[in-house]
PDB file of C-alpha atoms in Angstrom:
ATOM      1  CA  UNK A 238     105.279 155.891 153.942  1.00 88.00           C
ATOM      2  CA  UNK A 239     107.454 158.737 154.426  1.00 90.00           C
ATOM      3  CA  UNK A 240     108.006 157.510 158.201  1.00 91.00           C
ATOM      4  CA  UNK A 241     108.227 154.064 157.421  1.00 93.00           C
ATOM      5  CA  UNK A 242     111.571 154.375 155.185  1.00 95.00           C
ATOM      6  CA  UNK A 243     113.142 156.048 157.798  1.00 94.00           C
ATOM      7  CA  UNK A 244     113.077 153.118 160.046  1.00 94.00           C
ATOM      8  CA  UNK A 245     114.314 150.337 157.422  1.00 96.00           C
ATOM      9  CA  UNK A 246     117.813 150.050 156.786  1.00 96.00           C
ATOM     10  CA  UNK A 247     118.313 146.891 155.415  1.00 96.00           C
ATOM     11  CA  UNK A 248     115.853 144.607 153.473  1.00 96.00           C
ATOM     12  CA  UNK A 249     115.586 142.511 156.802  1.00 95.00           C
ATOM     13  CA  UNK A 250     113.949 145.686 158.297  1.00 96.00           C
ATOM     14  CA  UNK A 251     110.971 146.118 155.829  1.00 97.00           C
ATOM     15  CA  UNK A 252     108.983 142.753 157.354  1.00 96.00           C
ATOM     16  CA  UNK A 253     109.731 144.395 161.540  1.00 96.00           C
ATOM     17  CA  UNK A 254     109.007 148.209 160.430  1.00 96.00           C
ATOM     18  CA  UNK A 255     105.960 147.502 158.723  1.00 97.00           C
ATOM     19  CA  UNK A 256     104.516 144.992 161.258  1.00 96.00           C
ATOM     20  CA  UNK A 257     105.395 147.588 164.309  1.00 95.00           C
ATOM     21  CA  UNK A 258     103.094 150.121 161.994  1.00 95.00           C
ATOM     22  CA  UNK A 259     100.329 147.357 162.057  1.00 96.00           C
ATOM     23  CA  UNK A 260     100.257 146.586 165.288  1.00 96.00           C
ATOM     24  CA  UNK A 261     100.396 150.329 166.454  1.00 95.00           C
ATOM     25  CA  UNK A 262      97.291 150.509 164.053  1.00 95.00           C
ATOM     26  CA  UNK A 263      99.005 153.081 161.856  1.00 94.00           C
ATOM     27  CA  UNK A 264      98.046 150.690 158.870  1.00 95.00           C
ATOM     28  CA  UNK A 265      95.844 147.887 157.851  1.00 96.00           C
ATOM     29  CA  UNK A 266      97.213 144.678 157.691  1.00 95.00           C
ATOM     30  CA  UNK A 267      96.105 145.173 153.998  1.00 95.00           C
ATOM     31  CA  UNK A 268      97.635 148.725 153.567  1.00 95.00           C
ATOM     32  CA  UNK A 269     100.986 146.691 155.137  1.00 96.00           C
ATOM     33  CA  UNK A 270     100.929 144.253 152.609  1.00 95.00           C
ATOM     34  CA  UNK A 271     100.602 146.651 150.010  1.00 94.00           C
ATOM     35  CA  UNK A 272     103.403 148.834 151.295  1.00 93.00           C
ATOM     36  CA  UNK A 273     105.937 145.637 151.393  1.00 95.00           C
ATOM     37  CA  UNK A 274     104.675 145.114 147.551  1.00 94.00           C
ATOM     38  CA  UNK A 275     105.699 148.585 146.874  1.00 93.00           C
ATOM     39  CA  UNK A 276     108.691 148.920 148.653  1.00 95.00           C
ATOM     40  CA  UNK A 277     110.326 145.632 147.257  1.00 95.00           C
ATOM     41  CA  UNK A 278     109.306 146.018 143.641  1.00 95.00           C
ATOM     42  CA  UNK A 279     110.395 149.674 143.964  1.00 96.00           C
ATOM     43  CA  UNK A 280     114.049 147.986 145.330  1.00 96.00           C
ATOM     44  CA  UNK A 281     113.729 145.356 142.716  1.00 96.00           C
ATOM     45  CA  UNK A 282     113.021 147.354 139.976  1.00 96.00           C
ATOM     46  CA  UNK A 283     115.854 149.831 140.300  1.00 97.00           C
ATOM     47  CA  UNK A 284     118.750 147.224 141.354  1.00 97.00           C
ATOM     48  CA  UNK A 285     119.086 148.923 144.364  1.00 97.00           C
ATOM     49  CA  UNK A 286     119.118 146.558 146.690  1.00 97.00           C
ATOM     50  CA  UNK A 287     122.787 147.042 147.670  1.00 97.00           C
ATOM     51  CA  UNK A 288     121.413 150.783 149.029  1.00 97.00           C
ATOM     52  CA  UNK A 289     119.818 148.287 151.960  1.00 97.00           C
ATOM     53  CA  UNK A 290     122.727 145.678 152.686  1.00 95.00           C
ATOM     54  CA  UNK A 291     124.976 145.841 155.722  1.00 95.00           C
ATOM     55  CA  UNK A 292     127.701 146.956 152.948  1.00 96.00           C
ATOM     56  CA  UNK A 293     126.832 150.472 154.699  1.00 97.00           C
ATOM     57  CA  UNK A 294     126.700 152.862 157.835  1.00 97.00           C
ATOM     58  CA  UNK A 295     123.069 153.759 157.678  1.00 97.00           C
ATOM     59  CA  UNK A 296     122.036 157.387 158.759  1.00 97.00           C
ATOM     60  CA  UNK A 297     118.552 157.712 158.634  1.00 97.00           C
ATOM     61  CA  UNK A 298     116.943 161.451 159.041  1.00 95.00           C
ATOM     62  CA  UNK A 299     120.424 162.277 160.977  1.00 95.00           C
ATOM     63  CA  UNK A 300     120.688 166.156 161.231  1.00 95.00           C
ATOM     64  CA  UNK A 301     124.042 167.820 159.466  1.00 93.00           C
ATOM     65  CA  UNK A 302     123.957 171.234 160.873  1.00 89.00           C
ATOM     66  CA  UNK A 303     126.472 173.720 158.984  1.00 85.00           C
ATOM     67  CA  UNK A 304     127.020 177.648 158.869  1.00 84.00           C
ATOM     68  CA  UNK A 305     124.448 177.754 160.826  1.00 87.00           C
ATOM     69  CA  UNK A 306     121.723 175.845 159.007  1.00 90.00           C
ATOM     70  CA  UNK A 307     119.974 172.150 159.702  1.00 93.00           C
ATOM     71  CA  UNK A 308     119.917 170.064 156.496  1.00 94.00           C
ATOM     72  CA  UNK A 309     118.282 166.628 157.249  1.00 95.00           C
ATOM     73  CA  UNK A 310     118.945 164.394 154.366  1.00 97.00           C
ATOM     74  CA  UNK A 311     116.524 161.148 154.845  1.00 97.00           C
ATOM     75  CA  UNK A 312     119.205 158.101 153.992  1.00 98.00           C
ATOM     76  CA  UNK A 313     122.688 158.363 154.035  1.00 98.00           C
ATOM     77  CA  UNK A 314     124.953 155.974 153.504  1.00 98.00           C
ATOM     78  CA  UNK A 315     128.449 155.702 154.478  1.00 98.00           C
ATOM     79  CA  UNK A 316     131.563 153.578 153.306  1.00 97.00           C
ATOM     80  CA  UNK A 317     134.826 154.443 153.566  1.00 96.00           C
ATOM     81  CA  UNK A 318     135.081 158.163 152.356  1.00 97.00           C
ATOM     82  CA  UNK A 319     131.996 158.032 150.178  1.00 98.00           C
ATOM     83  CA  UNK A 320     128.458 159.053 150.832  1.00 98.00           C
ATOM     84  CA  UNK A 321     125.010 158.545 149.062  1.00 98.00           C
ATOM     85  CA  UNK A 322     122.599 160.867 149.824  1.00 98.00           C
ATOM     86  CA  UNK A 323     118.757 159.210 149.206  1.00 98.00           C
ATOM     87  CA  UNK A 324     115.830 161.719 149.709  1.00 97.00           C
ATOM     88  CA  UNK A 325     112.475 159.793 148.968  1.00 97.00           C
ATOM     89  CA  UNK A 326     109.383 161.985 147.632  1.00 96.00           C
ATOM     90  CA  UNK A 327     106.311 160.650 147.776  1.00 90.00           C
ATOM     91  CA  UNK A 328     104.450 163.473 145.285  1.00 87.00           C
ATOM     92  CA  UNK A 329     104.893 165.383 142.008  1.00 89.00           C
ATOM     93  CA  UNK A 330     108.558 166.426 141.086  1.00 88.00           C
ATOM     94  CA  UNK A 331     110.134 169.655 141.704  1.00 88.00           C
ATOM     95  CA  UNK A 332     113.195 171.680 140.892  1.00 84.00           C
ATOM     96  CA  UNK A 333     113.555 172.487 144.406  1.00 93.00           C
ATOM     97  CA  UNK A 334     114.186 168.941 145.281  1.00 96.00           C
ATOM     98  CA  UNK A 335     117.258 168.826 143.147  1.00 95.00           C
ATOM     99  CA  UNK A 336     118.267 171.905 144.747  1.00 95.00           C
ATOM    100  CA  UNK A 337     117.944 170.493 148.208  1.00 95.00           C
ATOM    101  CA  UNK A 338     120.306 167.298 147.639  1.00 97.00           C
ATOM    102  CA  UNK A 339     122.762 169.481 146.167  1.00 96.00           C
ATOM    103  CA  UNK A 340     122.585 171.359 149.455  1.00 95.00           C
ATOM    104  CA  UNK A 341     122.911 167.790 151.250  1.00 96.00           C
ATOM    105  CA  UNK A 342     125.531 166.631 149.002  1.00 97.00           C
ATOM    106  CA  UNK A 343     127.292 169.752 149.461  1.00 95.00           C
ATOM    107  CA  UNK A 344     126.938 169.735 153.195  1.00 95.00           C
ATOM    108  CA  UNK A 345     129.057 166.202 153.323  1.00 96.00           C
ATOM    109  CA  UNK A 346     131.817 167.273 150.967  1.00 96.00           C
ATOM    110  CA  UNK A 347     132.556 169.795 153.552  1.00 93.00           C
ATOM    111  CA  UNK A 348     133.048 166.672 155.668  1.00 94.00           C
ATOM    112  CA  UNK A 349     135.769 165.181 153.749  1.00 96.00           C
ATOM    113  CA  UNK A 350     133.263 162.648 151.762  1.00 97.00           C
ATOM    114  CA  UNK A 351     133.272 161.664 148.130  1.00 98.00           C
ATOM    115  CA  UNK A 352     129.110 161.778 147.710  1.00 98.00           C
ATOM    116  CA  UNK A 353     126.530 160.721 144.914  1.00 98.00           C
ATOM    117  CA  UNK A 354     123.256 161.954 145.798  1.00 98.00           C
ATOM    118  CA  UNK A 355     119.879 160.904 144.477  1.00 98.00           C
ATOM    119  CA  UNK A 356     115.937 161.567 144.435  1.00 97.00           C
ATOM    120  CA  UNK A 357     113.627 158.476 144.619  1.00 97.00           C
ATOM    121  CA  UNK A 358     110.019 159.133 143.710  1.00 95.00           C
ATOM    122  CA  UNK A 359     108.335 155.603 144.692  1.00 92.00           C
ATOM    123  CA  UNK A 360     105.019 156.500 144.081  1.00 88.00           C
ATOM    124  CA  UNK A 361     105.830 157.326 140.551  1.00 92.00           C
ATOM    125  CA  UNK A 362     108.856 154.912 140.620  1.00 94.00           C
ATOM    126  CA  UNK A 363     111.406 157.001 139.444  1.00 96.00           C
ATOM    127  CA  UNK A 364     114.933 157.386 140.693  1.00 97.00           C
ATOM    128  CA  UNK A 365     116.749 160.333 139.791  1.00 97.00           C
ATOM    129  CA  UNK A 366     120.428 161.540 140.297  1.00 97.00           C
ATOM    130  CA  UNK A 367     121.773 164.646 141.548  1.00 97.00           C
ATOM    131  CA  UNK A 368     124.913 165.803 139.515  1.00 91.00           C
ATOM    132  CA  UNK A 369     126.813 167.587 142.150  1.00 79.00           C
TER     133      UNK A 369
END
């Protein structure tokens, strides 16, 4: 699931990433229609369907490498001077993922960017922000 949010941007892109999955036999055609399901509601649910307009610059898993260290924050999106960093966990929550968006979110102040930053557990469909 993991791989498949890195190649949607906008809600047009759920129906095309999940069918290239199917036909490249990744996934059922009933594990696809469960995945749209969950990805929609998921959007639905939170209101966040403006994180997948065209509002945006979409970076998805681009690499930010600074003092020496790769951080690869897995949705970024860009609008004027302001970035929101999305990292999407799939499992149990941790501390360290807070830690690791404030190391994103961090990362692109040094850029010249306002940021927001947040964690989005689908599975347990949860969204979480990351005070900077």
């Amino acid at each position: 699931m993991h791989n498949l949010m890195s190649k949607i941007e906008t809600l047009d892109d759920i129906d095309v990433s999940i069918q290239i999955f199917e036909n490249d036999g990744q996934i059922t055609k009933e594990k696809a229609s469960i995945l749209k399901d969950e990805i929609i509601s998921f959007i639905k649910k939170h209101k966040i369907e403006s994180w997948f307009s065209s509002d945006y610059k979409v970076l998805n898993e681009v690499e930010i490498l600074q003092n020496g260290r790769n951080y690869r924050p897995d949705r970024v999106l860009i609008k004027d001077n302001h970035a929101i960093v999305i990292d999407y966990k799939f499992g149990e929550k941790a501390d360290d993922y807070q830690k690791q968006v404030k190391n994103y979110l961090y990362a692109i102040k040094q850029m010249g960017y306002t940021t927001e930053g947040y964690l989005c557990y689908i599975k347990q469909d949860v969204i979480e922000q990351v005070l900077n």
